[in-house]
JSON list of C-alpha atoms in Angstrom, two decimals:
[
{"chain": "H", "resi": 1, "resn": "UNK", "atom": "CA", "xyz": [22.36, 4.29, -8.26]},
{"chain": "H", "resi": 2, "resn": "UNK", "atom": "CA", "xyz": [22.80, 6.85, -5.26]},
{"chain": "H", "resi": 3, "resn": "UNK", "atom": "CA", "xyz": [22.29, 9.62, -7.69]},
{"chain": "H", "resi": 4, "resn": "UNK", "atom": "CA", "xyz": [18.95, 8.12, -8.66]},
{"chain": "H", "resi": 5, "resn": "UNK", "atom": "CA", "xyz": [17.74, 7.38, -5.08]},
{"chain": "H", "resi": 6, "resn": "UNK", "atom": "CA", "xyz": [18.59, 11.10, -4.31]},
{"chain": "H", "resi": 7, "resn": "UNK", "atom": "CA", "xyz": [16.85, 12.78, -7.39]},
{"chain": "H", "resi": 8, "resn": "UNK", "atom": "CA", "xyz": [14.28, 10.70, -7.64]},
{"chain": "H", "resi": 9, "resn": "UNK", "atom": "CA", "xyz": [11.94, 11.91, -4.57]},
{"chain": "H", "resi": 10, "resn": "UNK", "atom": "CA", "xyz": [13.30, 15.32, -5.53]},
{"chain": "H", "resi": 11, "resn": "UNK", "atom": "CA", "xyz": [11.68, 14.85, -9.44]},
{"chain": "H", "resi": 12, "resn": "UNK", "atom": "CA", "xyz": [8.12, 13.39, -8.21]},
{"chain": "H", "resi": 13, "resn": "UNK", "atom": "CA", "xyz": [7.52, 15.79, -5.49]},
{"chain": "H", "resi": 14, "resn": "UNK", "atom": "CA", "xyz": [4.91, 17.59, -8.04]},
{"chain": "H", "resi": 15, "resn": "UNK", "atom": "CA", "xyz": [3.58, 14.39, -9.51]},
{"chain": "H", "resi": 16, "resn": "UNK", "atom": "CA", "xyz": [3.05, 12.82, -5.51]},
{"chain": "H", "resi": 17, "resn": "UNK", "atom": "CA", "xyz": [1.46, 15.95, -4.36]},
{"chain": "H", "resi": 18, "resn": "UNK", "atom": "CA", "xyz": [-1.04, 16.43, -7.14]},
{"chain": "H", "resi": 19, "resn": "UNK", "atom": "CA", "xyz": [-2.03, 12.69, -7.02]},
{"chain": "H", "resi": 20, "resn": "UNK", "atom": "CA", "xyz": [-2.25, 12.87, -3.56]},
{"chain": "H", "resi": 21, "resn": "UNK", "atom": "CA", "xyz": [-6.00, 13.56, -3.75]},
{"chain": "H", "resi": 22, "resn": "UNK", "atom": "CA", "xyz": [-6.63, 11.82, -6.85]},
{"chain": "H", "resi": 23, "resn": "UNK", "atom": "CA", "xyz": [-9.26, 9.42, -5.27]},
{"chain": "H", "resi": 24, "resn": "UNK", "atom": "CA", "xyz": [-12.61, 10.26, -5.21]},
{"chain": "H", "resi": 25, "resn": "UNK", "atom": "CA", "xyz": [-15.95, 8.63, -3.97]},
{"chain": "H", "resi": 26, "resn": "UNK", "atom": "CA", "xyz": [-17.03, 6.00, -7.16]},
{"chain": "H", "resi": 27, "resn": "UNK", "atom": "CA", "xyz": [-20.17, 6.92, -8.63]},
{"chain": "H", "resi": 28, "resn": "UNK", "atom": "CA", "xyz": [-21.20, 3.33, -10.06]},
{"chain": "H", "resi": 29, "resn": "UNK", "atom": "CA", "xyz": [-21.19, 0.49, -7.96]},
{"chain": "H", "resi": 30, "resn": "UNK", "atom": "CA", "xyz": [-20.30, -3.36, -9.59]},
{"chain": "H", "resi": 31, "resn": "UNK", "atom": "CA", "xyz": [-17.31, -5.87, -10.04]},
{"chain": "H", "resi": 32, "resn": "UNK", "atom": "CA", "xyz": [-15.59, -2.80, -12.53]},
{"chain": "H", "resi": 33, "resn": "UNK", "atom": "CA", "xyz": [-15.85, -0.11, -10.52]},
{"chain": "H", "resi": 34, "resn": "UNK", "atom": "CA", "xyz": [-14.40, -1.96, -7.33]},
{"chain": "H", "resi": 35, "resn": "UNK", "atom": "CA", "xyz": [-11.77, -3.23, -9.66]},
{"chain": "H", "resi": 36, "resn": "UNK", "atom": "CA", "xyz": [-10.24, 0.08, -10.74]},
{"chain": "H", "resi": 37, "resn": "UNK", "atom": "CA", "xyz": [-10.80, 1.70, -6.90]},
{"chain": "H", "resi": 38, "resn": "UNK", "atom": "CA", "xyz": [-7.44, 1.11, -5.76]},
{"chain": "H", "resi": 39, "resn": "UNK", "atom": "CA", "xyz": [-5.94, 2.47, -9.24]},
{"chain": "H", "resi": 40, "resn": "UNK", "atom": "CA", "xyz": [-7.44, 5.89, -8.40]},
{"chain": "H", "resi": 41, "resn": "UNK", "atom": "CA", "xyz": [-5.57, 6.70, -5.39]},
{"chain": "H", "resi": 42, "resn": "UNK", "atom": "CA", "xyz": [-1.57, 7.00, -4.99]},
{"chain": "H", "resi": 43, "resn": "UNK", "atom": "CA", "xyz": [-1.73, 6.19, -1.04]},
{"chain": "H", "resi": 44, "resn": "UNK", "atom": "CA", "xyz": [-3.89, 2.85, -2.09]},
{"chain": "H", "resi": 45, "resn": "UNK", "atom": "CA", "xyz": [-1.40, 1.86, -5.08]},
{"chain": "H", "resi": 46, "resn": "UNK", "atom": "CA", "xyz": [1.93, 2.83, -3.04]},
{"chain": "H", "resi": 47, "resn": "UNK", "atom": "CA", "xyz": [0.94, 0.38, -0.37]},
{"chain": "H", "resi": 48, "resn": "UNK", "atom": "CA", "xyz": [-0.33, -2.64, -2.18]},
{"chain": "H", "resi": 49, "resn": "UNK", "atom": "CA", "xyz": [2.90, -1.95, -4.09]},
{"chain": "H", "resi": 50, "resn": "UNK", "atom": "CA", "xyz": [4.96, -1.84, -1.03]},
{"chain": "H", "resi": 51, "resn": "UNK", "atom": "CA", "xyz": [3.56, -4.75, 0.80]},
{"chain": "H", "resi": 52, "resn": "UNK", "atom": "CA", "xyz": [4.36, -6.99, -2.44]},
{"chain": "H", "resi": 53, "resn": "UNK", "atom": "CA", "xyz": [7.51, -5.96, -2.83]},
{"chain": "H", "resi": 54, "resn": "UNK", "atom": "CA", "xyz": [8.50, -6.40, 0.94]},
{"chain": "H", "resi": 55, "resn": "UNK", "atom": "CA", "xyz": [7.59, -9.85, 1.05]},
{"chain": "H", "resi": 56, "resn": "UNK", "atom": "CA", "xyz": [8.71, -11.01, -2.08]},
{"chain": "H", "resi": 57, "resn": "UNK", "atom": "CA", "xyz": [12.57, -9.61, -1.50]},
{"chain": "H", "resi": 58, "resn": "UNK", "atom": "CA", "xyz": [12.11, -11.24, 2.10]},
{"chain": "H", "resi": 59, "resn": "UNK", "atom": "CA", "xyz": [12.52, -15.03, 2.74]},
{"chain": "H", "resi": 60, "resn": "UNK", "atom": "CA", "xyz": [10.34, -17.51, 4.23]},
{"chain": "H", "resi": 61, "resn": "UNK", "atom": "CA", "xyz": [6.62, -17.29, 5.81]},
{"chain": "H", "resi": 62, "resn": "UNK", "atom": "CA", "xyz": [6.50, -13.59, 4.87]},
{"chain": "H", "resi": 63, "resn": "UNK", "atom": "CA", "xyz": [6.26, -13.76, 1.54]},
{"chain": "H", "resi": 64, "resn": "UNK", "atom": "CA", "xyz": [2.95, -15.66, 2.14]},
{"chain": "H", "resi": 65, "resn": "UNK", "atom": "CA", "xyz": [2.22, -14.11, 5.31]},
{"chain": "H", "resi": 66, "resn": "UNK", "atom": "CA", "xyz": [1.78, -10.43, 4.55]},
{"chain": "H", "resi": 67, "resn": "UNK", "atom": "CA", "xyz": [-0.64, -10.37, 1.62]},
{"chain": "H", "resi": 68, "resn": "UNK", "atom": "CA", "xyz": [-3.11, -12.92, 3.53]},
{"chain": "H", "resi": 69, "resn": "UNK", "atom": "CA", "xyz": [-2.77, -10.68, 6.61]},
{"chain": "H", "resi": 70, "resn": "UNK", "atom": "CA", "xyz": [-3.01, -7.29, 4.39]},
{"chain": "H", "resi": 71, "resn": "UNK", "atom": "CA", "xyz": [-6.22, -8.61, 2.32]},
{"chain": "H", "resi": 72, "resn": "UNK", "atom": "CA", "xyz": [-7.76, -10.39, 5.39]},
{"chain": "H", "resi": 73, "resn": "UNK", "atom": "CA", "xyz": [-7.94, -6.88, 7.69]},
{"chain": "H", "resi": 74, "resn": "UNK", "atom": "CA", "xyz": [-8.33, -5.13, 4.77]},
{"chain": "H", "resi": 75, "resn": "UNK", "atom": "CA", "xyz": [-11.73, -6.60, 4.31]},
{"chain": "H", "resi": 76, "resn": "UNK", "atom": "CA", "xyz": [-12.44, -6.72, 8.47]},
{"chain": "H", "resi": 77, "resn": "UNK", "atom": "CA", "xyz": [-11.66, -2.68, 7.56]},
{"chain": "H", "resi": 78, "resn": "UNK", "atom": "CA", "xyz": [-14.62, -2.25, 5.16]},
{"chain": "H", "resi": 79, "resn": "UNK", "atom": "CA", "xyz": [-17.02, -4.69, 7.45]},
{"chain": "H", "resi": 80, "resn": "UNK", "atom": "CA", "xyz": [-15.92, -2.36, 10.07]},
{"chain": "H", "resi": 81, "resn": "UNK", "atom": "CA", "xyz": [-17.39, 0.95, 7.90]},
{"chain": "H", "resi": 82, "resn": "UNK", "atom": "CA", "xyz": [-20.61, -1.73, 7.37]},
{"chain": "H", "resi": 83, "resn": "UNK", "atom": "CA", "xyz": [-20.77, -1.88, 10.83]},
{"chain": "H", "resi": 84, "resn": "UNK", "atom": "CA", "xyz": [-20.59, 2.08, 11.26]},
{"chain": "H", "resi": 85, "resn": "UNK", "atom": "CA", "xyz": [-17.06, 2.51, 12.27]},
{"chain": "H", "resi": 86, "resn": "UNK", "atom": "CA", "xyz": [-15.54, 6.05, 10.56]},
{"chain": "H", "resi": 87, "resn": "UNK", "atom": "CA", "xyz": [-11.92, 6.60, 11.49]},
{"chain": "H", "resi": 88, "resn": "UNK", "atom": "CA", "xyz": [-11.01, 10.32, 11.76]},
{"chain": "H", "resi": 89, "resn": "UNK", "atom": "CA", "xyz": [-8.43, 12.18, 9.88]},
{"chain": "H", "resi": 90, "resn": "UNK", "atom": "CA", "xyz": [-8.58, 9.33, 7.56]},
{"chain": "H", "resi": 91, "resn": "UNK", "atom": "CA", "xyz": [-6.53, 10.90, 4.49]},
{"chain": "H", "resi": 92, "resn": "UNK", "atom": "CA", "xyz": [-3.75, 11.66, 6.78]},
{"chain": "H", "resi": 93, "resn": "UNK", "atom": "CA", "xyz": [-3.43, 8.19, 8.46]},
{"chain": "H", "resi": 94, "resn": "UNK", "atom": "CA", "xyz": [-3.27, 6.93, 4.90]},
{"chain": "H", "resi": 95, "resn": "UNK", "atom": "CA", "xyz": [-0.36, 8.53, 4.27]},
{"chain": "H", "resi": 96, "resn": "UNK", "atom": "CA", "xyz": [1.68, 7.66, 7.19]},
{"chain": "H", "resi": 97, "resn": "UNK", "atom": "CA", "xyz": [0.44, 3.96, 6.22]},
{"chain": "H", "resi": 98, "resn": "UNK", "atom": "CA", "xyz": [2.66, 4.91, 2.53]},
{"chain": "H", "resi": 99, "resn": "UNK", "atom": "CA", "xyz": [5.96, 5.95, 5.08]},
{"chain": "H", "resi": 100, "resn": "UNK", "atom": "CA", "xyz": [5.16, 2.97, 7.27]},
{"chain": "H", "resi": 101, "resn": "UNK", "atom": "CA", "xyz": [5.19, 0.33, 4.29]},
{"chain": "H", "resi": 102, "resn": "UNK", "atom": "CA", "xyz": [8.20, 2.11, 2.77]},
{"chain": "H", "resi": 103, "resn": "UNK", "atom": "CA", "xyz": [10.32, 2.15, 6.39]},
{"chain": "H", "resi": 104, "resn": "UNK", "atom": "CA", "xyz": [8.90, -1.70, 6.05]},
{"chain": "H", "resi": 105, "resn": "UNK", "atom": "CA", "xyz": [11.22, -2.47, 3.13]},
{"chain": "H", "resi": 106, "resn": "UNK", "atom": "CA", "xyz": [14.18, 0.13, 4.37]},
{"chain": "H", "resi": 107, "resn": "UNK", "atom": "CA", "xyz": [14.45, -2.20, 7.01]},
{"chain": "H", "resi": 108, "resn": "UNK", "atom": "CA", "xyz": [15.58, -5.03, 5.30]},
{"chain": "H", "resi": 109, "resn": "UNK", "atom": "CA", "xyz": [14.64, -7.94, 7.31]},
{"chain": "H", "resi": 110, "resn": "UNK", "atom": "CA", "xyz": [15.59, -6.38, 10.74]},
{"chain": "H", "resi": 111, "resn": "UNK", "atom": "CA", "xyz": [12.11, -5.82, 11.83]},
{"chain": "H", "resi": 112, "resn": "UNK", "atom": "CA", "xyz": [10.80, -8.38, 14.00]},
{"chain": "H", "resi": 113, "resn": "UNK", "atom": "CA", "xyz": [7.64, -10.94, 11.89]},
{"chain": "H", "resi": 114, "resn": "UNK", "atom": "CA", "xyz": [5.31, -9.99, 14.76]},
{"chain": "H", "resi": 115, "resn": "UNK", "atom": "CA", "xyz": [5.81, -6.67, 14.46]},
{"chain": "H", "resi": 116, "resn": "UNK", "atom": "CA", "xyz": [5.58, -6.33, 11.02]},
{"chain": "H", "resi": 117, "resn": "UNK", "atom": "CA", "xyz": [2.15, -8.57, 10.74]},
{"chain": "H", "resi": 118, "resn": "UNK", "atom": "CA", "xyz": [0.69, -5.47, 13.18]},
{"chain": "H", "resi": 119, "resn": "UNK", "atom": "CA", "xyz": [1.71, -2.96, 11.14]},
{"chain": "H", "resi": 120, "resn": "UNK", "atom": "CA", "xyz": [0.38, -4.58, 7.64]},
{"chain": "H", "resi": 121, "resn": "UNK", "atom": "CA", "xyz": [-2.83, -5.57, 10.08]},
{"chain": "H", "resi": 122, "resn": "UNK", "atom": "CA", "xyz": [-3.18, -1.92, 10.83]},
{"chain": "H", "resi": 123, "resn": "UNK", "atom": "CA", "xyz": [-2.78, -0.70, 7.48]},
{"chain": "H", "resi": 124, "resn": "UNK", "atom": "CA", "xyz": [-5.19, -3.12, 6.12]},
{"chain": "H", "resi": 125, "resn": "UNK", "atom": "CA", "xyz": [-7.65, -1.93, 8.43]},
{"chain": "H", "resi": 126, "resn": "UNK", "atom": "CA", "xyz": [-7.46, 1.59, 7.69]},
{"chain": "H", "resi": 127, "resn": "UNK", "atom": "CA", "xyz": [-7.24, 1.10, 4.24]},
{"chain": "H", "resi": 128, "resn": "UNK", "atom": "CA", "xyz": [-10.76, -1.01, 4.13]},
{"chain": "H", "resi": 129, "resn": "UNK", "atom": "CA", "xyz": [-11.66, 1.57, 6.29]},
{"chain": "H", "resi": 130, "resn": "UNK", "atom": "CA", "xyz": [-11.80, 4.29, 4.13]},
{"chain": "H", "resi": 131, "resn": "UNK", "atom": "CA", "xyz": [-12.49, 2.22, 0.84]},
{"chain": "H", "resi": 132, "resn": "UNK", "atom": "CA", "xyz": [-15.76, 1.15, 2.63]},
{"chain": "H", "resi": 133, "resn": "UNK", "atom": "CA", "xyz": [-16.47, 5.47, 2.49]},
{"chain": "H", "resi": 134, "resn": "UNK", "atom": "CA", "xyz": [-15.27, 5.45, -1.12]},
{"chain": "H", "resi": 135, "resn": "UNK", "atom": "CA", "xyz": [-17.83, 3.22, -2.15]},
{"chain": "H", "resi": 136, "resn": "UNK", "atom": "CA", "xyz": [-20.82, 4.10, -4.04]},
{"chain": "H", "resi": 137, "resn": "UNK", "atom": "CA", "xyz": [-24.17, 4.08, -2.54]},
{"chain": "H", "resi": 138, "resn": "UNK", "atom": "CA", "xyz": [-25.84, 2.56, -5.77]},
{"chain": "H", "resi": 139, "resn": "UNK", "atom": "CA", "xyz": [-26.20, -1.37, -6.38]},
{"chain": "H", "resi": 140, "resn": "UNK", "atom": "CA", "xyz": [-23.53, -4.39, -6.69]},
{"chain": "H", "resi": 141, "resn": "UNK", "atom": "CA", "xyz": [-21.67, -3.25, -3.63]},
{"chain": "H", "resi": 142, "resn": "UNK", "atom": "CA", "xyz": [-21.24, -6.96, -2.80]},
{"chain": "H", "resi": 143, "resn": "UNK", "atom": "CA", "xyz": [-19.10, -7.07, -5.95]},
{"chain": "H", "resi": 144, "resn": "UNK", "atom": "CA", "xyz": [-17.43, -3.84, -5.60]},
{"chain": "H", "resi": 145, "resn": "UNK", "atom": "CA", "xyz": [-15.73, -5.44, -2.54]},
{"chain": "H", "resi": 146, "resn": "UNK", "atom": "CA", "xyz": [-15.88, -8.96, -2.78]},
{"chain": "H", "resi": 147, "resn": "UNK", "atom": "CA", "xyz": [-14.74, -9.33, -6.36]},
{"chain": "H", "resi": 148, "resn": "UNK", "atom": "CA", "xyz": [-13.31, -5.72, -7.43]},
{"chain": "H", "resi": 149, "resn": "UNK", "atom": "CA", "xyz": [-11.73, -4.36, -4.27]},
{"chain": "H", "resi": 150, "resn": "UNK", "atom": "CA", "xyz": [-10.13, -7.59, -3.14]},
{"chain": "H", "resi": 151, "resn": "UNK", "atom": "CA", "xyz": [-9.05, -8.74, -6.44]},
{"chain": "H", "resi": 152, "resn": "UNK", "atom": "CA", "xyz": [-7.35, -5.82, -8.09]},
{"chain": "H", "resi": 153, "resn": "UNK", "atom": "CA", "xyz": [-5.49, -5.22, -3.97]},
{"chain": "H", "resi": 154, "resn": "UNK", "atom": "CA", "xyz": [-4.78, -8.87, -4.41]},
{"chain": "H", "resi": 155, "resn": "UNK", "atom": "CA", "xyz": [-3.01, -7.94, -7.97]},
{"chain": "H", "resi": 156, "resn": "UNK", "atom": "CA", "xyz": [-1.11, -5.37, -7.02]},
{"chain": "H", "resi": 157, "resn": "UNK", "atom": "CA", "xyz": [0.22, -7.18, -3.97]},
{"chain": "H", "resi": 158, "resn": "UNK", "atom": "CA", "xyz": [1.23, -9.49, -6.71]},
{"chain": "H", "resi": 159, "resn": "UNK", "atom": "CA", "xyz": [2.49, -7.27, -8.91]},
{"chain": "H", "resi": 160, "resn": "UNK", "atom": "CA", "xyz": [5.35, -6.22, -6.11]},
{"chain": "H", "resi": 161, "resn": "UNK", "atom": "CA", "xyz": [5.68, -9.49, -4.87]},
{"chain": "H", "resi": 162, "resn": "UNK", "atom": "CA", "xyz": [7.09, -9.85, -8.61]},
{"chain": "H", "resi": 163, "resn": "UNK", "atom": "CA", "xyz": [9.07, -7.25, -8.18]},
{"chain": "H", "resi": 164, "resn": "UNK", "atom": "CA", "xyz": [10.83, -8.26, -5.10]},
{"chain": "H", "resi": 165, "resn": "UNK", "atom": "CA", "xyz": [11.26, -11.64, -6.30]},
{"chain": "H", "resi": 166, "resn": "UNK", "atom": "CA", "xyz": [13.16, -9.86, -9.13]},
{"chain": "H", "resi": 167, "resn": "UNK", "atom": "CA", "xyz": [14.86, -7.74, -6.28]},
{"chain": "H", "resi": 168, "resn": "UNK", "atom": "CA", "xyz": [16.05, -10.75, -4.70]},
{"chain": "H", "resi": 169, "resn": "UNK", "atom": "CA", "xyz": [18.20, -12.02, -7.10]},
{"chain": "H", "resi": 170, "resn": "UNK", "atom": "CA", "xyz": [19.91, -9.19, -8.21]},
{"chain": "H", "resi": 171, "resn": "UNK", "atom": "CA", "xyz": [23.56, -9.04, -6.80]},
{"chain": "H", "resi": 172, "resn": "UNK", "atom": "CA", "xyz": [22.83, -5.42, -5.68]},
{"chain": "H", "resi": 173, "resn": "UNK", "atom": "CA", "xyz": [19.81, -6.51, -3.83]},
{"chain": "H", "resi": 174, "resn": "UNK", "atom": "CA", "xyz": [20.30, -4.10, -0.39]},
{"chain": "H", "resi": 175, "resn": "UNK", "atom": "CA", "xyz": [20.95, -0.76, -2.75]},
{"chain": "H", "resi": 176, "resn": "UNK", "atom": "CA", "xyz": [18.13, -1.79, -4.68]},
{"chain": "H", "resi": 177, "resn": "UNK", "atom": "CA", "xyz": [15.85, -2.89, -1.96]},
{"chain": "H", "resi": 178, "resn": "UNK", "atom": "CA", "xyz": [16.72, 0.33, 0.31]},
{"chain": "H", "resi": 179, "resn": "UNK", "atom": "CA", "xyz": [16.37, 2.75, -2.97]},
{"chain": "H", "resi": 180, "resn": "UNK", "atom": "CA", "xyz": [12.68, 1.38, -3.05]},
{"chain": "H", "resi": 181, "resn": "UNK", "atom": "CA", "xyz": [11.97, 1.55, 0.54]},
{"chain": "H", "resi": 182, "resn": "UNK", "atom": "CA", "xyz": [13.52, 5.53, 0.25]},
{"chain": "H", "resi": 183, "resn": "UNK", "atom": "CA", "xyz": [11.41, 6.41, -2.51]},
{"chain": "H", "resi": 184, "resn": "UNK", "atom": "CA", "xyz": [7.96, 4.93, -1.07]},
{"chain": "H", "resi": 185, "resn": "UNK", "atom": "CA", "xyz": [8.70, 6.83, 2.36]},
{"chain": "H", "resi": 186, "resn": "UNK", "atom": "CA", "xyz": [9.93, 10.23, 0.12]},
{"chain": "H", "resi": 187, "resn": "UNK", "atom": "CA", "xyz": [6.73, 9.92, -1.65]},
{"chain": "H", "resi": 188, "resn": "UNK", "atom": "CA", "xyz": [4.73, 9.38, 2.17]},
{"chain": "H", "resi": 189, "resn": "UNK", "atom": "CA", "xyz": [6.07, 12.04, 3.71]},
{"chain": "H", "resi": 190, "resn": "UNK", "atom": "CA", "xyz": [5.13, 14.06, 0.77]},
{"chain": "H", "resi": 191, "resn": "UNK", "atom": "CA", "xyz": [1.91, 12.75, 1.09]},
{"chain": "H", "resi": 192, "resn": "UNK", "atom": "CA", "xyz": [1.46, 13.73, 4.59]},
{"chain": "H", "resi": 193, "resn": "UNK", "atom": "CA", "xyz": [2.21, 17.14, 3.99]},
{"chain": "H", "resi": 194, "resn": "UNK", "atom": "CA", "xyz": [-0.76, 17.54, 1.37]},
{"chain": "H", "resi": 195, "resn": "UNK", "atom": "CA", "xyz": [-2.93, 15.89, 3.94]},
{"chain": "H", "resi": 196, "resn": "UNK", "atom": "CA", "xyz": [-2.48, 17.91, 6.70]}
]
């Protein structure tokens, strides 16, 4: 298991780095497009991943806490671009939110709730943020991010919440818990380099 956790960020360095810019601007609007937005980039994917699988291998509020606070800034984030609101440096903040969620789950617990609601309130924002600039100018924007946006982030949450539940009740839950939170920071930091 240590060998893995050691290799591993070593063996996806190439993959990380050319996916890092993966994500482009869609060129359709509608309910499909929004949908497969937060397929198309590995910072988007990572963290919806992350924040999943930190709640679900966490007991308590958290597990329900974390995606409602995730998907509810998330969507304050793209009202925010509505309103006019472009955060610089955008692709790099991204990727420290990928290092942030996978410290998140490294931590195992030991991070205080409040302080962890912040930082998945920050990251939503940011996030909508910069899917709000991703959008496409044409028509059925309302269900790029009411329907498509919302409900394939609200998948993927789910989708590592599954995962962590799994996590849970394994008997090597803190190798395997810490292995994940390693590999999501390897693959932020690596991200954060091909920003810059």
């Amino acid at each position: 298991m240590r060998k893995v956790a050691t290799v591993a960020p070593l063996v996806l360095v190439p993959w990380i780095a050319g996916a890092a810019h993966a994500h482009e601007t869609a060129t359709s609007g509608g309910l499909g497009s929004g949908f497969a937005h937060p397929f198309t980039g590995l910072d988007h994917l990572l963290v919806l991943l992350a924040i999943g699988l930190w709640a679900g291998s966490r007991k308590g509020a958290s597990e329900h806490a974390a995606p409602i606070v995730f998907l509810g800034t998330l969507a304050i984030g793209v009202v925010a671009g509505f309103s006019g609101l472009a955060l610089p440096a955008i692709d790099p903040l991204l990727a420290v939110t990928v290092l942030v969620a996978g410290l998140m789950i490294s931590a195992r617990g030991s991070l205080p709730p409040w302080l962890a609601r912040v930082a998945l309130a920050i990251i939503g924002l940011l996030h909508g943020n910069a899917h709000f600039y991703a959008a496409p100018d044409a028509g059925g924007i309302l269900a790029y991010f009411a329907a498509g946006l919302l409900a394939a982030s609200a998948l993927l949450i789910g989708v590592g919440l599954a995962i962590g539940r799994l996590v849970a009740m394994r008997p090597e839950k803190p190798e395997l818990i810490l292995m994940s939170g390693g590999l999501i920071s390897a693959a932020g930091v690596v991200l954060i380099a091909s920003a810059v």
